[in-house]
Structure formats: structure tokens, C-alpha cells
Coordinates of C-alpha atoms in Angstrom, one line a residue:
Chain P
X26 CA -10.3 35.2 -55.0
X27 CA -9.3 35.0 -58.2
X28 CA -6.0 36.6 -56.8
X29 CA -5.7 34.3 -54.1
X30 CA -6.2 31.3 -57.2
X31 CA -3.3 33.2 -58.5
X32 CA -1.4 33.2 -56.2
X33 CA -1.7 29.8 -55.0
X34 CA -0.8 28.7 -58.8
X35 CA 2.3 30.8 -58.3
X36 CA 3.0 29.3 -55.2
X37 CA 2.2 25.4 -56.6
X38 CA 4.8 26.7 -59.6
X39 CA 7.4 27.2 -56.9
X40 CA 6.7 24.0 -55.4
X41 CA 6.7 22.3 -58.4
X42 CA 10.0 23.7 -59.6
X43 CA 11.2 22.2 -56.1
X44 CA 10.3 19.2 -56.8
X45 CA 11.7 19.0 -60.6
X46 CA 15.3 19.4 -59.4
X47 CA 14.7 16.1 -57.5
X48 CA 12.9 14.2 -60.0
X49 CA 15.8 14.9 -62.4
X50 CA 18.1 13.8 -59.3
X51 CA 15.9 10.5 -59.6
X52 CA 16.1 10.5 -63.6
X53 CA 20.3 11.1 -64.0
X54 CA 20.7 8.1 -61.4
X55 CA 18.5 5.9 -62.8
X56 CA 20.7 6.4 -66.2
X57 CA 23.8 6.2 -63.9
X58 CA 22.5 3.1 -63.3
X59 CA 21.5 1.9 -66.3
X60 CA 25.2 2.8 -67.9
X61 CA 27.1 1.3 -65.2
X62 CA 25.2 -2.2 -65.5
X63 CA 26.1 -2.2 -69.2
X64 CA 29.6 -1.3 -68.5
X65 CA 29.5 -4.1 -65.7
X66 CA 28.8 -6.3 -68.5
X67 CA 31.0 -5.3 -70.7
X68 CA 33.8 -5.3 -68.2
X69 CA 35.9 -8.5 -68.1
X70 CA 38.2 -9.7 -64.9
X71 CA 38.6 -13.2 -66.4
X72 CA 42.3 -14.3 -68.5
X73 CA 42.1 -12.7 -72.0
X74 CA 40.8 -16.2 -73.7
X75 CA 37.7 -15.2 -72.3
X76 CA 37.6 -11.4 -73.2
X77 CA 34.8 -10.6 -75.4
X78 CA 34.5 -7.7 -78.0
X79 CA 32.0 -5.0 -76.9
X80 CA 30.1 -5.1 -80.3
X81 CA 29.7 -9.1 -79.3
X82 CA 28.6 -8.6 -76.1
X83 CA 26.3 -6.1 -76.7
X84 CA 25.1 -8.0 -79.2
X85 CA 24.6 -11.2 -77.3
X86 CA 22.7 -8.6 -75.0
X87 CA 19.8 -7.2 -77.7
X88 CA 19.9 -11.0 -79.7
X89 CA 20.5 -13.4 -77.2
X90 CA 19.5 -16.4 -79.5
X91 CA 21.7 -15.3 -82.2
X92 CA 25.1 -15.1 -79.8
X93 CA 27.4 -18.0 -80.2
X94 CA 27.1 -20.5 -77.4
X95 CA 30.3 -19.6 -75.9
X96 CA 29.1 -15.7 -75.6
X97 CA 26.0 -16.8 -74.6
X98 CA 27.3 -18.6 -71.4
X99 CA 29.6 -15.6 -70.4
X100 CA 27.2 -13.1 -71.3
X101 CA 23.6 -14.2 -70.0
X102 CA 24.8 -17.0 -67.9
X103 CA 27.7 -15.2 -65.9
X104 CA 28.1 -11.4 -66.3
X105 CA 24.1 -10.4 -66.4
X106 CA 23.1 -12.2 -63.2
X107 CA 26.1 -10.5 -61.4
X108 CA 25.7 -6.5 -63.1
X109 CA 21.9 -6.8 -62.1
X110 CA 22.4 -8.4 -58.7
X111 CA 24.9 -5.4 -57.7
X112 CA 22.1 -3.2 -58.9
X113 CA 19.1 -5.1 -57.1
X114 CA 21.5 -5.8 -53.7
X115 CA 22.9 -1.7 -53.7
X116 CA 19.4 -0.8 -54.4
X117 CA 17.9 -2.9 -51.1
X118 CA 20.4 -1.9 -49.0
X119 CA 20.1 1.5 -49.8
X120 CA 16.5 1.2 -49.3
X121 CA 17.1 -0.9 -45.8
X122 CA 19.8 1.4 -44.6
X123 CA 17.4 4.8 -45.5
X124 CA 14.6 3.4 -43.9
X125 CA 16.7 2.7 -40.8
X126 CA 18.3 6.0 -40.5
X127 CA 14.9 7.2 -40.5
X128 CA 13.1 5.1 -38.0
X129 CA 15.7 5.5 -35.4
X130 CA 16.6 8.9 -35.5
X131 CA 20.3 8.0 -36.1
X132 CA 22.6 8.9 -39.0
X133 CA 25.0 5.3 -37.8
X134 CA 22.4 3.4 -38.3
X135 CA 22.3 0.6 -41.2
X136 CA 21.7 -2.9 -41.2
X137 CA 25.6 -3.7 -41.3
X138 CA 26.6 -1.3 -38.5
X139 CA 23.8 -3.3 -36.7
X140 CA 25.2 -6.3 -37.2
X141 CA 23.1 -7.9 -39.7
X142 CA 26.1 -8.5 -42.1
X143 CA 28.2 -10.1 -38.5
X144 CA 25.4 -12.3 -38.2
X145 CA 25.1 -13.5 -41.2
X146 CA 28.6 -14.0 -41.7
X147 CA 28.5 -16.2 -38.5
X148 CA 25.8 -18.4 -39.9
X149 CA 27.8 -19.2 -43.2
X150 CA 30.4 -19.5 -41.2
X151 CA 29.0 -22.7 -39.5
X152 CA 27.9 -24.0 -42.6
X153 CA 31.6 -23.8 -43.4
X154 CA 32.9 -25.5 -41.1
X155 CA 30.1 -28.4 -41.1
X156 CA 30.5 -28.6 -44.6
X157 CA 27.3 -28.1 -45.6
X158 CA 27.6 -27.0 -49.4
X159 CA 26.5 -23.8 -51.0
X160 CA 22.9 -24.0 -50.6
X161 CA 23.1 -24.4 -46.8
X162 CA 25.4 -21.3 -46.4
X163 CA 23.2 -19.0 -48.3
X164 CA 20.6 -20.8 -45.6
X165 CA 22.1 -20.3 -42.5
X166 CA 23.3 -16.7 -43.2
X167 CA 20.0 -15.9 -44.2
X168 CA 18.7 -17.8 -40.9
X169 CA 21.1 -15.7 -38.4
X170 CA 20.6 -12.3 -40.4
X171 CA 16.8 -12.8 -39.3
X172 CA 17.5 -13.8 -36.0
X173 CA 19.7 -11.0 -35.1
X174 CA 17.0 -8.8 -36.2
X175 CA 14.5 -10.7 -34.3
X176 CA 17.1 -10.2 -31.3
X177 CA 17.6 -6.6 -31.6
X178 CA 13.6 -6.1 -31.8
X179 CA 13.1 -8.1 -28.6
X180 CA 15.8 -6.5 -26.5
X181 CA 15.2 -3.0 -27.9
X182 CA 11.0 -3.7 -27.9
X183 CA 10.5 -2.1 -24.0
X184 CA 10.8 1.2 -25.8
X185 CA 11.1 1.2 -29.4
X186 CA 11.1 4.6 -29.5
X187 CA 14.5 5.4 -27.8
X188 CA 18.2 4.6 -28.8
X189 CA 17.6 1.1 -27.3
X190 CA 17.4 -0.7 -30.6
X191 CA 20.7 0.9 -31.6
X192 CA 21.9 -0.1 -28.4
X193 CA 21.4 -3.6 -28.7
X194 CA 21.6 -3.8 -32.4
X195 CA 25.5 -2.8 -31.5
X196 CA 25.7 -5.3 -28.4
X197 CA 24.3 -7.8 -30.7
X198 CA 26.8 -7.0 -33.2
X199 CA 29.4 -7.8 -30.5
X200 CA 28.1 -10.9 -29.2
X201 CA 28.3 -12.4 -33.0
X202 CA 32.1 -10.8 -33.8
X203 CA 32.8 -12.7 -30.8
X204 CA 31.2 -15.6 -31.8
X205 CA 32.3 -15.9 -35.2
X206 CA 36.3 -15.8 -33.6
X207 CA 35.3 -18.5 -31.7
X208 CA 34.2 -20.6 -34.3
X209 CA 37.2 -19.5 -36.4
X210 CA 39.3 -20.1 -33.9
X211 CA 38.0 -23.9 -33.8
X212 CA 38.3 -23.8 -37.6
X213 CA 40.8 -25.7 -39.8
X214 CA 43.0 -23.3 -42.0
X215 CA 41.1 -24.5 -45.0
X216 CA 37.4 -23.6 -43.3
X217 CA 39.3 -20.3 -42.4
X218 CA 40.4 -19.3 -45.9
X219 CA 36.6 -20.0 -47.0
X220 CA 35.3 -18.0 -43.8
X221 CA 37.1 -14.8 -44.6
X222 CA 36.5 -15.4 -48.5
X223 CA 32.7 -15.4 -47.4
X224 CA 32.9 -12.6 -45.2
X225 CA 34.9 -10.1 -47.9
X226 CA 31.4 -9.8 -49.9
X227 CA 31.7 -11.0 -53.4
X228 CA 28.8 -10.9 -56.4
X229 CA 30.7 -13.7 -58.0
X230 CA 28.6 -16.6 -56.3
X231 CA 25.3 -15.3 -57.8
X232 CA 23.1 -17.1 -60.6
X233 CA 20.4 -16.0 -61.8
X234 CA 18.4 -18.2 -59.2
X235 CA 19.9 -15.8 -56.6
X236 CA 19.3 -13.1 -58.2
X237 CA 15.5 -13.5 -59.0
X238 CA 15.1 -14.5 -55.4
X239 CA 16.8 -11.1 -53.8
X240 CA 14.6 -9.3 -56.8
X241 CA 11.6 -10.5 -56.0
X242 CA 12.2 -10.0 -52.3
X243 CA 13.4 -6.6 -52.9
X244 CA 10.2 -5.8 -55.8
X245 CA 7.9 -6.8 -52.8
X246 CA 9.6 -5.2 -49.8
X247 CA 10.7 -1.6 -51.2
X248 CA 6.9 -0.6 -52.5
X249 CA 5.7 -1.4 -49.3
X250 CA 8.3 0.8 -47.7
X251 CA 7.9 3.4 -50.2
X252 CA 4.2 3.9 -49.5
X253 CA 4.4 5.2 -46.5
X254 CA 6.8 8.1 -47.5
X255 CA 4.7 10.6 -45.8
X256 CA 4.2 9.2 -42.6
X257 CA 8.4 8.6 -42.6
X258 CA 8.7 11.8 -43.5
X259 CA 6.0 13.2 -40.3
X260 CA 8.5 10.8 -38.2
X261 CA 11.6 12.7 -39.5
X262 CA 9.8 15.8 -36.9
X263 CA 9.9 13.3 -33.8
X264 CA 8.2 10.8 -32.6
X265 CA 5.9 12.7 -30.2
X266 CA 4.9 15.1 -33.6
X267 CA 4.3 12.0 -35.6
X268 CA 1.7 10.8 -32.8
X269 CA 0.0 14.0 -32.7
X270 CA -0.4 14.2 -36.7
X271 CA -2.0 10.6 -36.6
X272 CA 1.4 8.0 -37.6
X273 CA 0.4 4.8 -35.7
X274 CA 4.4 5.2 -34.3
X275 CA 4.9 1.9 -32.9
X276 CA 3.0 -0.2 -36.2
X277 CA 4.9 1.8 -38.3
X278 CA 8.3 1.3 -36.6
X279 CA 7.6 -2.4 -36.6
X280 CA 6.3 -2.8 -40.0
X281 CA 9.0 -1.2 -41.3
X282 CA 12.0 -3.5 -39.0
X283 CA 10.1 -6.0 -40.1
X284 CA 10.6 -5.1 -43.9
X285 CA 14.1 -3.9 -43.9
X286 CA 15.3 -7.2 -42.3
X287 CA 14.0 -9.4 -45.0
X288 CA 15.8 -7.1 -47.3
X289 CA 19.2 -7.2 -45.4
X290 CA 19.2 -10.5 -44.5
X291 CA 18.4 -11.8 -48.4
X292 CA 20.9 -9.4 -49.5
X293 CA 23.8 -10.3 -47.5
X294 CA 23.2 -13.9 -47.5
X295 CA 24.0 -14.1 -51.0
X296 CA 26.7 -11.8 -51.5
X297 CA 28.4 -12.1 -48.0
X298 CA 29.1 -8.6 -46.1
X299 CA 29.6 -5.8 -48.4
X300 CA 29.3 -2.8 -45.9
X301 CA 29.0 1.0 -46.4
X302 CA 26.1 0.5 -49.0
X303 CA 23.6 1.0 -46.3
X304 CA 25.4 3.7 -44.7
X305 CA 26.6 6.0 -47.9
X306 CA 23.5 5.9 -49.6
X307 CA 21.1 7.3 -47.5
X308 CA 23.8 10.0 -46.4
X309 CA 24.6 11.1 -50.2
X310 CA 20.6 11.3 -50.6
X311 CA 20.0 13.7 -47.7
X312 CA 22.6 15.6 -48.5
X313 CA 21.0 15.5 -52.2
X314 CA 17.5 16.0 -51.3
X315 CA 16.6 16.5 -47.7
X316 CA 14.3 14.6 -45.8
X317 CA 11.7 14.6 -47.8
X318 CA 11.0 10.8 -47.6
X319 CA 9.2 10.5 -50.9
X320 CA 12.6 11.4 -53.1
X321 CA 15.1 10.5 -50.0
X322 CA 14.2 6.7 -49.9
X323 CA 14.3 6.0 -53.7
X324 CA 17.7 8.2 -54.4
X325 CA 18.9 6.5 -51.2
X326 CA 17.7 3.7 -53.5
X327 CA 19.4 4.6 -56.5
X328 CA 22.6 5.5 -55.2
X329 CA 23.2 2.5 -53.4
X330 CA 22.2 0.6 -56.8
X331 CA 24.8 3.0 -58.3
X332 CA 27.5 2.8 -55.8
X333 CA 27.4 -0.8 -55.9
X334 CA 27.2 -1.3 -59.8
X335 CA 30.1 0.9 -59.6
X336 CA 32.4 -0.8 -57.1
X337 CA 31.5 -3.8 -59.4
X338 CA 33.3 -2.5 -62.4
X339 CA 36.1 -1.5 -60.1
X340 CA 36.2 -4.6 -58.4
X341 CA 37.3 -6.0 -62.2
X342 CA 39.7 -3.3 -63.1
X343 CA 41.2 -2.8 -60.2
X344 CA 43.9 -6.7 -60.6
X345 CA 43.8 -7.9 -64.3
X346 CA 42.9 -11.2 -63.9
X347 CA 41.1 -11.7 -61.0
X348 CA 38.0 -10.0 -59.6
X349 CA 38.8 -8.1 -56.6
X350 CA 36.6 -8.4 -53.6
X351 CA 33.7 -6.3 -53.9
X352 CA 33.3 -5.3 -49.8
X353 CA 37.2 -4.1 -50.3
X354 CA 36.4 -2.2 -52.6
X355 CA 33.0 -0.6 -51.4
X356 CA 34.9 0.5 -48.3
X357 CA 38.6 1.1 -49.7
X358 CA 37.1 3.5 -52.3
X359 CA 33.8 4.5 -50.5
X360 CA 35.3 5.9 -47.2
X361 CA 37.6 8.5 -48.5
X362 CA 34.7 10.0 -51.3
X363 CA 32.3 9.7 -48.6
X364 CA 34.2 11.6 -46.0
X365 CA 35.0 14.8 -48.6
X366 CA 31.7 14.8 -48.9
X367 CA 30.4 15.0 -45.4
X368 CA 33.3 17.4 -45.0
X369 CA 32.4 19.1 -48.1
X370 CA 28.6 19.6 -46.9
X371 CA 29.5 20.6 -42.9
X372 CA 31.5 23.5 -45.1
X373 CA 29.0 24.7 -47.2
X374 CA 27.4 25.4 -43.9
X375 CA 25.2 22.3 -44.0
X376 CA 23.0 21.8 -41.0
X377 CA 22.8 18.7 -38.4
Chain I
X16 CA -21.2 18.2 -26.7
X17 CA -18.2 17.8 -28.5
X18 CA -15.3 17.4 -25.9
X19 CA -16.3 15.8 -22.7
X20 CA -14.0 13.9 -20.2
X21 CA -15.6 11.7 -17.6
X22 CA -13.5 10.5 -14.5
X23 CA -9.7 10.5 -16.5
X24 CA -7.2 9.3 -14.3
X25 CA -3.6 8.4 -15.3
X26 CA -0.6 7.0 -13.5
X27 CA 2.7 7.0 -15.0
X28 CA 4.4 3.9 -15.1
X29 CA 6.7 2.9 -11.8
X30 CA 4.9 6.2 -10.3
X31 CA 2.8 5.3 -7.2
X32 CA 0.4 8.4 -7.2
X33 CA -1.5 9.0 -10.2
X34 CA -0.4 12.6 -11.7
X35 CA -4.1 13.1 -12.7
X36 CA -6.4 11.2 -10.1
X37 CA -10.2 12.1 -11.3
X38 CA -10.7 14.7 -13.5
X39 CA -14.1 15.5 -15.5
X40 CA -15.1 18.4 -17.6
X41 CA -16.7 19.6 -20.7
X42 CA -15.4 21.3 -23.6
X43 CA -18.6 23.0 -25.6
X44 CA -19.1 23.9 -29.4
X45 CA -17.6 27.1 -30.2
X46 CA -15.8 27.7 -26.7
X47 CA -12.0 28.1 -26.0
X48 CA -11.7 25.9 -23.1
X49 CA -8.3 26.9 -21.0
X50 CA -6.8 24.3 -18.7
X51 CA -4.5 26.6 -16.6
X52 CA -2.5 25.3 -13.3
X53 CA 0.9 25.5 -11.9
X54 CA 4.1 23.3 -13.7
X55 CA 3.5 19.5 -13.1
X56 CA 0.0 19.6 -12.4
X57 CA -0.7 17.5 -15.3
X58 CA -2.0 19.4 -18.0
X59 CA -0.2 18.1 -20.8
X60 CA -0.8 14.8 -19.2
X61 CA -4.1 15.6 -19.3
X62 CA -4.2 16.0 -23.0
X63 CA -2.4 13.0 -23.6
X64 CA -4.7 10.8 -22.1
X65 CA -7.3 12.2 -23.6
X66 CA -6.2 11.5 -26.9
X67 CA -5.0 8.0 -26.1
X68 CA -1.4 8.5 -26.4
X69 CA -1.7 7.4 -22.5
X70 CA -3.2 4.5 -21.5
X71 CA -5.7 5.6 -19.1
X72 CA -9.0 5.6 -17.0
X73 CA -12.0 7.0 -17.7
X74 CA -14.0 7.8 -20.8
X75 CA -13.8 10.6 -23.5
X76 CA -16.5 11.2 -25.6
X77 CA -15.3 13.2 -29.0
X78 CA -18.2 14.7 -30.8
X79 CA -21.0 12.3 -29.2
X80 CA -18.8 9.2 -29.9
X81 CA -16.7 7.4 -27.2
X82 CA -12.6 7.8 -28.4
X83 CA -12.6 4.0 -27.3
X84 CA -14.8 3.1 -30.0
X85 CA -13.1 5.0 -32.9
X86 CA -10.1 4.1 -35.1
X87 CA -6.8 5.6 -35.2
X88 CA -7.5 7.6 -38.4
X89 CA -10.9 8.4 -37.3
X90 CA -9.7 10.1 -34.0
X91 CA -7.0 12.2 -35.9
X92 CA -9.7 13.1 -38.9
X93 CA -11.8 14.9 -36.2
X94 CA -9.1 15.9 -34.0
X95 CA -6.2 18.7 -34.2
X96 CA -3.7 18.4 -31.8
X97 CA -0.8 20.4 -31.5
X98 CA 2.2 19.1 -28.9
X99 CA 3.8 20.9 -26.7
X100 CA 7.2 20.1 -27.6
X101 CA 9.0 21.9 -30.0
X102 CA 9.2 19.9 -33.9
X103 CA 12.8 18.5 -34.6
X104 CA 14.4 20.9 -36.6
X105 CA 14.1 19.2 -40.4
X106 CA 15.7 20.6 -43.5
X107 CA 11.6 20.1 -45.1
X108 CA 10.2 23.1 -46.6
X109 CA 7.2 25.4 -44.9
X110 CA 5.2 24.0 -47.1
X111 CA 5.5 20.1 -47.0
X112 CA 5.5 20.5 -42.8
X113 CA 1.6 22.2 -43.2
X114 CA 1.1 19.5 -45.8
X115 CA 1.9 16.6 -42.8
X116 CA -1.3 18.1 -41.2
X117 CA -3.2 16.4 -43.9
X118 CA -1.5 13.1 -43.6
X119 CA -4.7 11.5 -43.4
X120 CA -5.4 12.1 -47.0
X121 CA -1.8 12.9 -48.3
X122 CA -0.6 10.5 -51.9
X123 CA 2.5 9.8 -52.8
X124 CA 1.7 12.4 -55.9
X125 CA 0.3 15.3 -54.0
X126 CA -3.0 16.8 -54.6
X127 CA -3.8 20.3 -55.5
X128 CA -6.7 20.5 -53.1
X129 CA -3.8 19.2 -50.6
X130 CA -1.5 22.2 -51.6
X131 CA -4.2 24.9 -52.0
X132 CA -5.5 24.0 -48.3
X133 CA -1.9 24.6 -47.1
X134 CA -1.0 27.6 -48.7
X135 CA -4.7 29.1 -48.3
X136 CA -3.6 28.7 -44.3
X137 CA -0.5 30.1 -44.7
X138 CA -1.6 33.1 -45.9
X139 CA -3.8 33.4 -43.2
X140 CA -0.9 33.4 -41.0
X141 CA 1.5 35.6 -42.8
X142 CA 3.1 32.9 -44.1
X143 CA 3.4 32.8 -47.7
X144 CA 6.9 34.0 -48.2
X145 CA 8.1 31.6 -46.4
X146 CA 7.0 28.1 -48.7
X147 CA 9.9 26.9 -49.7
X148 CA 12.2 28.2 -47.1
X149 CA 13.6 24.9 -45.2
X150 CA 12.4 24.5 -41.5
X151 CA 14.9 24.9 -39.9
X152 CA 16.1 27.9 -41.0
X153 CA 13.0 29.5 -39.3
X154 CA 12.8 31.9 -36.3
X155 CA 11.4 30.5 -32.7
X156 CA 8.6 31.8 -33.3
X157 CA 7.9 31.7 -36.9
X158 CA 7.8 28.0 -36.6
X159 CA 5.6 27.9 -33.6
X160 CA 3.4 29.3 -36.5
X161 CA 4.0 27.1 -38.9
X162 CA 3.1 24.2 -36.2
X163 CA -0.2 26.1 -35.7
X164 CA -0.3 26.1 -39.6
X165 CA 0.1 22.1 -39.4
X166 CA -3.1 21.8 -36.8
X167 CA -5.6 24.0 -38.6
X168 CA -4.9 22.5 -42.0
X169 CA -6.9 19.9 -41.6
X170 CA -9.8 21.5 -40.6
X171 CA -10.2 19.8 -37.5
X172 CA -13.8 19.8 -35.9
X173 CA -11.8 19.6 -32.2
X174 CA -9.2 21.5 -31.5
X175 CA -6.5 20.7 -28.6
X176 CA -3.5 22.5 -28.6
X177 CA -0.8 22.4 -25.7
X178 CA 1.0 26.1 -25.4
X179 CA 0.5 26.9 -28.6
X180 CA 2.1 30.1 -27.8
X181 CA 5.4 28.7 -26.3
X182 CA 8.3 31.1 -27.4
X183 CA 6.2 33.6 -29.2
X184 CA 6.5 37.4 -28.5
X185 CA 3.6 39.3 -27.8
X186 CA 2.4 40.0 -31.6
X187 CA 2.7 36.5 -32.6
X188 CA 1.1 35.6 -29.6
X189 CA -1.9 37.6 -30.1
X190 CA -2.4 36.6 -33.3
X191 CA -2.0 33.0 -32.9
X192 CA -4.8 33.4 -30.3
X193 CA -7.2 35.3 -32.5
X194 CA -6.6 33.0 -35.0
X195 CA -7.8 30.6 -32.7
X196 CA -10.5 32.6 -31.5
X197 CA -12.0 33.5 -35.1
X198 CA -11.5 29.6 -36.3
X199 CA -13.6 28.5 -33.3
X200 CA -16.2 30.9 -33.2
X201 CA -16.2 30.3 -36.8
X202 CA -16.5 26.7 -37.1
X203 CA -17.9 26.0 -34.0
X204 CA -15.0 23.8 -32.8
X205 CA -14.6 22.9 -29.2
X206 CA -11.7 24.5 -28.3
X207 CA -8.9 23.2 -25.6
X208 CA -6.1 25.0 -24.7
X209 CA -3.5 25.0 -22.2
X210 CA -2.0 28.3 -21.6
X211 CA 0.4 29.4 -18.8
X212 CA 0.2 32.8 -19.2
X213 CA -2.9 33.5 -16.9
X214 CA -4.0 37.2 -18.4
X215 CA -3.7 35.8 -21.8
X216 CA -5.6 33.0 -20.5
X217 CA -8.3 35.2 -18.9
X218 CA -8.2 37.5 -22.0
X219 CA -8.9 34.7 -24.4
X220 CA -11.1 32.2 -22.4
X221 CA -14.6 31.3 -22.5
X222 CA -14.1 29.1 -19.8
X223 CA -11.0 28.5 -17.8
X224 CA -10.1 24.9 -15.8
X225 CA -7.9 25.1 -13.0
X226 CA -6.0 22.5 -12.2
X227 CA -4.6 21.3 -8.5
X228 CA -3.8 18.2 -7.2
X229 CA -4.7 16.0 -10.0
X230 CA -8.5 17.0 -9.9
X231 CA -10.4 19.8 -11.7
X232 CA -10.4 22.6 -8.5
X233 CA -12.3 25.5 -10.2
X234 CA -14.2 25.4 -13.1
X235 CA -16.2 28.5 -14.7
X236 CA -16.1 32.0 -16.7
X237 CA -12.6 33.6 -16.2
X238 CA -14.1 36.5 -14.1
X239 CA -14.7 33.9 -11.5
X240 CA -11.7 31.8 -11.4
X241 CA -9.2 34.4 -11.7
X242 CA -9.5 35.4 -7.9
X243 CA -7.1 36.6 -5.5
X244 CA -8.0 33.5 -3.5
X245 CA -7.7 31.1 -6.5
X246 CA -4.4 31.9 -7.5
X247 CA -3.2 31.6 -4.0
X248 CA -4.4 27.9 -3.6
X249 CA -3.3 26.9 -6.7
X250 CA 0.1 28.7 -7.5
X251 CA 1.2 29.3 -3.9
X252 CA 1.6 33.3 -5.3
X253 CA 0.1 36.5 -3.7
X254 CA -1.6 38.7 -6.6
X255 CA -3.9 41.2 -6.8
X256 CA -6.6 41.0 -9.3
X257 CA -8.6 43.5 -10.8
X258 CA -10.9 43.8 -13.6
X259 CA -9.6 46.1 -16.4
X260 CA -12.1 48.4 -17.9
X261 CA -11.3 48.4 -21.6
X262 CA -11.6 44.7 -21.9
X263 CA -13.8 43.6 -18.7
X264 CA -11.5 40.9 -18.5
X265 CA -9.6 40.4 -14.5
X266 CA -5.7 41.0 -15.2
X267 CA -3.2 39.5 -12.3
X268 CA -0.6 41.7 -11.2
X269 CA 2.1 38.9 -9.5
X270 CA 3.2 40.5 -5.6
X271 CA 5.1 37.8 -4.4
X272 CA 5.4 33.9 -3.8
X273 CA 4.2 32.9 -0.6
X274 CA 6.9 31.1 0.8
X275 CA 9.5 33.9 1.1
X276 CA 13.0 32.6 0.7
X277 CA 15.8 34.6 1.7
X278 CA 18.1 34.5 -1.0
X279 CA 21.7 35.8 -0.1
X280 CA 24.5 35.6 -2.4

């Protein structure tokens, strides 16, 4: 019996060592996000007149009350919410994408590939064409993002456990693309400009109110998702298997789908289409830690936050004097990087 | 009686005829009951209907309680169920796969008790060297053994396994069945298996349930069920049956199918 205990102890040590590497990855990503966020606040895209020294910015972050009013406005009211928004939106898209891929058993699933971004864009376009102002633009974007999720769900509901959810998502994507084109066809040149600009995706519209709303929604939904980590892990072994292990598969998928819809819709309605995060976050996480959802989900979320935060810095540096649309940055810089990862993983004898 | 089913009936959606028409039998405590029957007779359907995965008519009594009155969690605390379907190839470590068998008690931070139980069962199956190996890197037989470990790790009082020995070679097949037998006898579980290998079924079953046309065709001790007549009726195959002097169980030698087809190439 004693020998048995000893063997177990050593096996447990092996298990703990395996997990230690994963905890290290989480800590490293958290640190990266923290410094990326600081870097994001430090970098300026504005004209030299508004440029602040690193010391002033850091002082202002540490002692906001002692800063000069000008510095305070630029750092606390403008740059900080944008930098934090990059983290929160990246985090929430990373979580949404990862959860979606798990419940749909499909590595192509993400809020954008299933049309949530497109539907939000359509909602925003309606508001722009009708001249409803920025609050209504976000509101309509949110409504349509939730609407497409509802449509996907109702169309795919007959068989939640198969590919029909993905198919209905793609069908909805095309529908909203066509509707958007129709709207743009009838819109004026100015309106078209606004629509295009909105659909590029941008963090620059962020203020504290939007940040707080997004953060609260993300803060409520992610724990609800992370809580079910083991059940999601069971799902990765196949729906049949998950049922045999005691998972209420349909219930879990419906719950996940609702939470994902909410997260994606809130993120996208304030920032527009920032593609690719919901797709690359989960893939990088899978390469790093595999399918154990206790690590995969948070690491995908942190990867999303890290990527978007880095993209936010790049979007300001790339073209001095103005902010490059961040949705373009995430795709143009992200895609080659992503390809190299995928090809590297395949050459390394990776599986599946 | 730990497991009793009464008048179970199930029709697949959009199908005209029910697959299982009216099945009733009991699986007593401390016994291995093996369901046999030709392909497509509804062995897996029977199991899924029993567990409520398929919505069926009829009653199922588990440990004296009607399944309809049990919560999802309660059912899965009581029953260990192993599917016939192979597990998807996942990169999860073997230990994590086995831990999933204790889904009901697992926390995000895995407790020592869960890990200990998982390691104990892996050792019992001589899989302890595979603990940190990714599941996809195992051989087909090893995967099946890990599935068995996953089913036993939560100490089920009722054990239901659909083709537990599929893909296993002779030594692994016997090891798994010996393990199931030992578990059943020592814990007094009521164990229900489906097996396609009739000789193995005869060797390890305490009771056999032979299905045909959606009903129980014969039921009883292996010696009563494995007869040339029964096998001809249920499988459409001519066989020679004799009783082994070593094991005392009936052994079956397949002769030829009843419907002789002339294959010309």
C-alpha cells in the first residue's frame, strides 16, 4: 500500500509538472498583456503637439490627481480606455472563438466566420443611413448581432449536435452581406464612407462608458464559461462520449451559444469588425496547451487580448500622425504570422 | 434487483417500424448479463433507450428507482456507461481522459482523491506508464483500455458497456473481461454488456439475453442459450456446439450460413 502511495505521488508529480508549464504560459501571457497595455497607452498616433513624454504618461497613470489637466484628459480619458478596451475585446473574442470551436467541433468557427461581425455591420449601416447617431449605431449593431445568433440557433436547432449550426451561420453570413450591399447601393457617398469606416473596426470610438459595459459583460460571461471547463473537455471527445460521461450536451451547447452571442455582440457593436482574433486565439492556444479546456479557454482569451493589444500599438505606429484601422492590422499582420504557425505545427508532426 | 427493464419500445424518428418492440428482462446484482444478437437487432439502441439517450416507451428501474424520477446527475452517479463509438482522437493526456470519468466531482483544480482514483485504476489495467501520454498516440487496444478505465473510475454500481472488447486482441480482450468479472463479483454490481463474440459471451456471461426481431428471443444461462437451434434462428448460421471439458461452457464452431450464396469471380 505504501508503495502504491509512493507511485501515486510520483505520478501526481508528473501531472503537476505538466500543468506547471501551462500555468507558466498563462502568467507569461498576463505579463505580456500588462506591458502591451502600458505600451499602448505610451504610444501616440496624434500630431507632435499632443505628444507626451513617457515619464509624464507613467506619472499620470500612477498619480492621476497630480497630472496637469491636459495630460489627464489625454491619458486617462482617451488613451487608457482604448488600451483597456483592446484587452477586454481581445479577451472576449478569444473566449468566444475558443468556446465556439469546442461546441461545434469545427476549427473554422468563430464569431466572424459565422457572420456576427457582418450582421453587426449591417445594423450599424442602417443606423448610419438613417442618420441615427452613434448610440443608436452601437445599439442596432448589437441588436443585429444578437439577431443573427438567434437565426443561426433557430435554423440549426433541429440538430444542435451536428454541422448544421455552422452551415446556418455561413448562410446567415451571406444573407447579411447581401443586405449590406443592398443598403450601400442605395446610400449616399458620405454614408458609404461612414459605413466602410465603421466596418474596418476601430477602438478609437471607445470611452469609459463603452469600456465598462464591455468589461461587465465579459466579466460576467467568461466565468460562466470557464466554470464548465471539464464539461467542454468532455465535449472534445465527441458528443456521444460526452453524453456517456454525464454531460447534458444540448443544454451545455445552448448555454454556451447564448453566452458567446452576448460577448461577441457587445464587443462588435462598440468596435466594429475586428476579424481574426476569434480564429487565431483558439488556434494558438491549442498549439500551446492542447484540448484541456481549463487551460485552452483562458489561454485563448489571453492570446486574443495580447494580439489585439499589440495590434493596437502597431495601428498607431504604422502611419505616423493617424490611427490605422485596427481590423486591417489584425488581418494583414495576423494572417501571415498565423500561416507560419500552422505550417510550422504541421511540419512538426503535429496531429490533426 | 439493480437493473430491470419493462416493455421497452423504441422507434427511430421517421422510421415506420420500431427497432425494439417490447423488451423486458432483469440484470441481477453480482452477475454479468450479456445481450447478444445479430447486427442491427438493436443491442446499442436498447442500451441508449434504457439510459434515456433515446426517448423510449417502457419503464427502467435502476437500483429500485424508476429512471424517469432520477435527475441527470443521479443517473450518472449510479451508472457507468461505455459507448461503442470510439472516442475522438484528442491530444488530452491519458490521465485527463480517465479523470473525465469522474466528471461529477471534478473541480477546476483537480482534487487529490480524483487523481488517486484515476491512477489506481490505470495501475490495475497496467496502463500506469501511459499517464502523461496524449490519447491520440495510443494504439487502438490501449485506447479501448483507457475507455474502460474511464468507465470504472467513478465506481459505478451499475455497469453498462456496449462492446467493451471491440478492437482488442485476445489477451487484452480477456484482460478486460476478467477485470469486468472481478469488478462485478467483488462489488456486486449488476453488469450489462453487449458482445459480438459468442464464445467470449458464453465464457464470461452469467446470463445471456438473445435478441431477435426487436424482442427477447431467448434468455438464460449460456448453456441453455448457445445451442445450434437458437443460433440458427437468431443469426441464420449453421453451427456446431459442444461443451468444453475445460471450462464447462458451450463452444461454438461456425459451419456455414443458412442462405448459401454462390460467389463467382
